[in-house]
Tab-separated table of N, CA and C in Angstrom:
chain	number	residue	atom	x	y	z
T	1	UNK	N	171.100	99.301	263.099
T	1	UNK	CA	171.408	97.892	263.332
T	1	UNK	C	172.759	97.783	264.029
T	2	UNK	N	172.833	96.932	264.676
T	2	UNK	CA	173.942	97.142	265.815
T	2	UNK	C	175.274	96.270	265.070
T	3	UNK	N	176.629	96.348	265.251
T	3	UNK	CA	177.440	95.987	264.535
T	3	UNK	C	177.536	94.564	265.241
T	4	UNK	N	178.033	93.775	264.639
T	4	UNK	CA	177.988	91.868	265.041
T	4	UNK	C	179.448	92.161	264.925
T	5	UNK	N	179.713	91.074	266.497
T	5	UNK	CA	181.106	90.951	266.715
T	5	UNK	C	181.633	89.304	266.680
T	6	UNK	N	182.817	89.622	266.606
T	6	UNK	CA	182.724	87.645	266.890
T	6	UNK	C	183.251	87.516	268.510
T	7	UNK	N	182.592	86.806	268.750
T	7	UNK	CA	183.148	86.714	270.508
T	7	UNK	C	183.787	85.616	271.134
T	8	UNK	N	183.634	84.713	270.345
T	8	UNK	CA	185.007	83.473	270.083
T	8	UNK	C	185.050	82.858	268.769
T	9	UNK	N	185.998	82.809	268.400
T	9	UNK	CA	186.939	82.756	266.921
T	9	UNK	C	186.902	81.218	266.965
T	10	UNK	N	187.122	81.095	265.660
T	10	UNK	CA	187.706	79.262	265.177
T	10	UNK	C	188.529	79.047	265.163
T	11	UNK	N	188.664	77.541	266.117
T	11	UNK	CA	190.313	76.999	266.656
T	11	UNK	C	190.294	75.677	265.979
T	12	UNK	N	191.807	75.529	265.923
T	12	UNK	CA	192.777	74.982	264.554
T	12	UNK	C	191.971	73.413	265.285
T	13	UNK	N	192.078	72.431	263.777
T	13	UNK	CA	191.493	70.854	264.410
T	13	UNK	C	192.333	70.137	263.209
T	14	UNK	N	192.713	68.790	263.958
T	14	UNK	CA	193.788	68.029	263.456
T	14	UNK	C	192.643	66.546	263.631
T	15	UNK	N	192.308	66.006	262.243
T	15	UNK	CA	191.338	65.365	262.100
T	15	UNK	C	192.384	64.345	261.780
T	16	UNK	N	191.546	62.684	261.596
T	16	UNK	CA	192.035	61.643	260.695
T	16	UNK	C	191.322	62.007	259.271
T	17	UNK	N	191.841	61.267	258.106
T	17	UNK	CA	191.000	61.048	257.314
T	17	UNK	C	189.916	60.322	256.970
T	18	UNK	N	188.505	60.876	256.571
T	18	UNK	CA	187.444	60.303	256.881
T	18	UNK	C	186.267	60.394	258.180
T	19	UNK	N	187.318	61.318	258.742
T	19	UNK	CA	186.268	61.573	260.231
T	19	UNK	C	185.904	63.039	259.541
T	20	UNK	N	184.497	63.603	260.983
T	20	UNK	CA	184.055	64.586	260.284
T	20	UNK	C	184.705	65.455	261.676
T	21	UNK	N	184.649	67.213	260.845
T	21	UNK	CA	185.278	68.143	261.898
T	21	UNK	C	184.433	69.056	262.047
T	22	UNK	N	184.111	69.718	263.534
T	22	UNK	CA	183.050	71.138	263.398
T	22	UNK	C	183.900	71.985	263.759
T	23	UNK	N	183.657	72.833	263.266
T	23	UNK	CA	184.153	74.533	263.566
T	23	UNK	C	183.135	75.927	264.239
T	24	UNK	N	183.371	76.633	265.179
T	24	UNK	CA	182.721	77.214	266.104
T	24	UNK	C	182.495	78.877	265.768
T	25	UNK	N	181.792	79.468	265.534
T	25	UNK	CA	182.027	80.985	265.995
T	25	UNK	C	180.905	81.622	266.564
T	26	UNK	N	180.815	82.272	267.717
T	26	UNK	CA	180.169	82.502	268.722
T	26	UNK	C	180.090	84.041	268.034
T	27	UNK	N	179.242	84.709	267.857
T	27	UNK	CA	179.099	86.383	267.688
T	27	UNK	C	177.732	87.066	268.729
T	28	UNK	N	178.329	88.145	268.605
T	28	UNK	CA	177.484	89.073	269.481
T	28	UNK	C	176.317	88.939	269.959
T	29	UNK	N	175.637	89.151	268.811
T	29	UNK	CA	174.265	89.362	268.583
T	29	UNK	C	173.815	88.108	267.571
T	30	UNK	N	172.213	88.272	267.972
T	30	UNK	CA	171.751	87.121	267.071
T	30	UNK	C	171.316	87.487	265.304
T	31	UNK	N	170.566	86.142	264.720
T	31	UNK	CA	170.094	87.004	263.494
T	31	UNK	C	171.000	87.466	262.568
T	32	UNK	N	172.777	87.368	262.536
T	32	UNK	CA	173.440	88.084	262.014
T	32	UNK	C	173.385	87.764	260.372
T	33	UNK	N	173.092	88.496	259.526
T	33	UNK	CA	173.093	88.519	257.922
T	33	UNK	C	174.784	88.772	257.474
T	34	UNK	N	174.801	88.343	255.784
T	34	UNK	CA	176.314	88.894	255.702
T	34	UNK	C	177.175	87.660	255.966
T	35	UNK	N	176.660	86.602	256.468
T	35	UNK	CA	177.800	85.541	257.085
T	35	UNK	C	178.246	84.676	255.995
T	36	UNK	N	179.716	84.112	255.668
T	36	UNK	CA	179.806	83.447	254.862
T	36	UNK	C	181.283	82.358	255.630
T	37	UNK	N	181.296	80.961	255.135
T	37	UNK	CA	181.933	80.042	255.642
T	37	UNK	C	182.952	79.997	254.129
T	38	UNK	N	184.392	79.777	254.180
T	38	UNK	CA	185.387	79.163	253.343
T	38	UNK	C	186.132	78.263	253.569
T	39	UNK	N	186.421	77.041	252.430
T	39	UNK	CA	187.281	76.127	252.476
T	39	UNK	C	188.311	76.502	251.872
T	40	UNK	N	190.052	77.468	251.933
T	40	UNK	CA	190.744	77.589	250.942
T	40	UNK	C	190.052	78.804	250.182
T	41	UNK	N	190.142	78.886	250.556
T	41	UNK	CA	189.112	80.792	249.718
T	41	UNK	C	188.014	80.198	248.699
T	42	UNK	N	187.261	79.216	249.264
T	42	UNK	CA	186.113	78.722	248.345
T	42	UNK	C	185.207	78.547	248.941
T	43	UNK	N	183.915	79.503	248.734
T	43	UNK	CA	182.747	79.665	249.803
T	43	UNK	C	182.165	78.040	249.786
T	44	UNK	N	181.317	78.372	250.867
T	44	UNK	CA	180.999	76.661	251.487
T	44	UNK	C	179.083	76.991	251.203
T	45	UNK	N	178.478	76.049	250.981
T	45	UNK	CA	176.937	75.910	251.197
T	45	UNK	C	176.479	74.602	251.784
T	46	UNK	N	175.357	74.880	252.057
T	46	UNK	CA	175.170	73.915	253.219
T	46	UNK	C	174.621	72.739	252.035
T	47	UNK	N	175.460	71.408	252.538
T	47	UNK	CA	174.800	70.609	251.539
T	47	UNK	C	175.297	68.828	252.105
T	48	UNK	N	175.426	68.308	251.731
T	48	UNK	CA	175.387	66.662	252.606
T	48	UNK	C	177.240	66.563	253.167
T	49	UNK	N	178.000	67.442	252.115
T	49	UNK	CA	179.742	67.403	252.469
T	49	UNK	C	179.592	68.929	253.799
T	50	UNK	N	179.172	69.308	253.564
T	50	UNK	CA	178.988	70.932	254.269
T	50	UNK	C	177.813	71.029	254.800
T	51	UNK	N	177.874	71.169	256.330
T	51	UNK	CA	176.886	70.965	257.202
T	51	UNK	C	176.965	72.470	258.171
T	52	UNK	N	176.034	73.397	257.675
T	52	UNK	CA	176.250	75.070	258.012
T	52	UNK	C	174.771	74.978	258.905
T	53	UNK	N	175.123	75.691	260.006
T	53	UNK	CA	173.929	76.158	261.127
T	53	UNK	C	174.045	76.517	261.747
T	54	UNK	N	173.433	77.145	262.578
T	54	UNK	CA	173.066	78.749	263.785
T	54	UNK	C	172.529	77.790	264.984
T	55	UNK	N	173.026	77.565	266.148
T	55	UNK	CA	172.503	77.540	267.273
T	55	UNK	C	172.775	78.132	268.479
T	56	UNK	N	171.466	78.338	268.773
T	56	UNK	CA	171.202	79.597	269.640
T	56	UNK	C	171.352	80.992	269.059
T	57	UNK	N	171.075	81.046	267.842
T	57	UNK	CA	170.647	82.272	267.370
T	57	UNK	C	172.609	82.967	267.161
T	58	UNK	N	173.347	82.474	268.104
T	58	UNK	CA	174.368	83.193	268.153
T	58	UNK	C	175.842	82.487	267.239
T	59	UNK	N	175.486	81.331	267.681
T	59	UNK	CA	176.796	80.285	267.463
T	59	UNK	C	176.737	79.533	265.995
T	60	UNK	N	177.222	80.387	265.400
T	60	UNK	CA	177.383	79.156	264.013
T	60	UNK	C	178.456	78.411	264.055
T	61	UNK	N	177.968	77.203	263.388
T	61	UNK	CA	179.047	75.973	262.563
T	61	UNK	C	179.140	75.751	261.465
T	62	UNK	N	180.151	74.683	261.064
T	62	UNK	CA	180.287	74.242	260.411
T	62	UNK	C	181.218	72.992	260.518
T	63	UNK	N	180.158	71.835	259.780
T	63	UNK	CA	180.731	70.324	259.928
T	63	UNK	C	181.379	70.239	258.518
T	64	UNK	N	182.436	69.425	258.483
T	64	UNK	CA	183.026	69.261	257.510
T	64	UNK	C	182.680	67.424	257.379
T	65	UNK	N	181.824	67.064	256.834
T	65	UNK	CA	181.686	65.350	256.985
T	65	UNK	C	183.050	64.887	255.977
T	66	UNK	N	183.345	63.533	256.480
T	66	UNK	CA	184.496	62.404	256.096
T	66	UNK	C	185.583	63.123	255.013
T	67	UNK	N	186.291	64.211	256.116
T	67	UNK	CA	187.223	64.834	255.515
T	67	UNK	C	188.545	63.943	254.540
T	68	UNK	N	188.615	64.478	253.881
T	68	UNK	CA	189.646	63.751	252.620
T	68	UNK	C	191.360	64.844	252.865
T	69	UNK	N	192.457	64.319	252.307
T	69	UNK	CA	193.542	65.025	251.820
T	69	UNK	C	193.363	66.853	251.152
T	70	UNK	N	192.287	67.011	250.444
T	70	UNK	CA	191.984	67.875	249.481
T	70	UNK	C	191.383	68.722	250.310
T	71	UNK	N	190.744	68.727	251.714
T	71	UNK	CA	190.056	69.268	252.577
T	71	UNK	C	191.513	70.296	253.566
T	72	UNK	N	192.598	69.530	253.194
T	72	UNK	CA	193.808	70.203	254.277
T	72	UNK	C	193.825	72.135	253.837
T	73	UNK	N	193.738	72.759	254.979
T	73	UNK	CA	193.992	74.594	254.922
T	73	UNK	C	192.972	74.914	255.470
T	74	UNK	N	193.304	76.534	255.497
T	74	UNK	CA	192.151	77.495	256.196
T	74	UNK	C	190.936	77.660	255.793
T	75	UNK	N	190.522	77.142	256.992
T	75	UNK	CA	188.694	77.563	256.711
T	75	UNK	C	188.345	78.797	257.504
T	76	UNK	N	187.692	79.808	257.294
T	76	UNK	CA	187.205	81.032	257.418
T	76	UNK	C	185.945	81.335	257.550
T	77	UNK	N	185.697	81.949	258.436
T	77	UNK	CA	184.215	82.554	259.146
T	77	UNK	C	184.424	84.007	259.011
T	78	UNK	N	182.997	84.831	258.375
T	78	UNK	CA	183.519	86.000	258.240
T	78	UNK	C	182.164	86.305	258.115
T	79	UNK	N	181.854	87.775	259.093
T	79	UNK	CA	180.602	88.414	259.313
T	79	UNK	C	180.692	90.165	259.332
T	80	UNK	N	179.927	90.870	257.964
T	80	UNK	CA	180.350	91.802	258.038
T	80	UNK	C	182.085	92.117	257.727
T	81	UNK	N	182.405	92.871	258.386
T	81	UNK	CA	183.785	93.324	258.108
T	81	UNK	C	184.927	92.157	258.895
T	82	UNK	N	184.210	91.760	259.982
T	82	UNK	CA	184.527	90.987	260.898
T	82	UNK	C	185.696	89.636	260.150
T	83	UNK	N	186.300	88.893	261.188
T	83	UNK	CA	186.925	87.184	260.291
T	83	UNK	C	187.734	86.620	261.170
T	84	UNK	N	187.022	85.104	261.193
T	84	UNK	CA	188.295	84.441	261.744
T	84	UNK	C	188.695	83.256	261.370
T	85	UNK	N	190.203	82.742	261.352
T	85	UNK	CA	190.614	81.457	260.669
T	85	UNK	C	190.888	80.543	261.575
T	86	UNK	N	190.974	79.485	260.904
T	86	UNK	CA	191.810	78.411	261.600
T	86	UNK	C	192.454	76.804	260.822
């Protein structure tokens, strides 16, 4: 199985409060297993606040809907050994 790279990283976003924010990471290859999203070193699941998905097989996101105060710090994309913040 071929190693998954990230091929553009997640860049920093300066929201209001109450708006929603997406975050980008583009990797290698498609299909990649192993992937996990963090708010603050607290894994994320996809759910009506946390909006997680793959398009084009390559590019995952993540929406952060009607961000609050408590939402402020690093969120993290990390595949395999791989990681990137912002």
């Amino acid at each position: 199985e071929p190693d998954v790279t990230i091929v553009s990283g997640l860049k920093d976003a300066v929201v209001a409060e109450g708006d929603d924010v997406t975050f980008r990471c583009q990797l290698s290859h498609e299909n990649a297993r192993d992937v996990e999203w963090k708010l603050q070193d607290v894994a994320l699941q996809n759910n009506e606040m946390n909006e997680i998905s793959v398009e084009k097989g390559k590019v995952h996101t993540l929406t952060l809907r009607k961000v609050t105060e408590q939402d402020i710090g690093t969120v993290t994309f990390r595949v395999g050994p791989h990681m990137s913040t912002a």
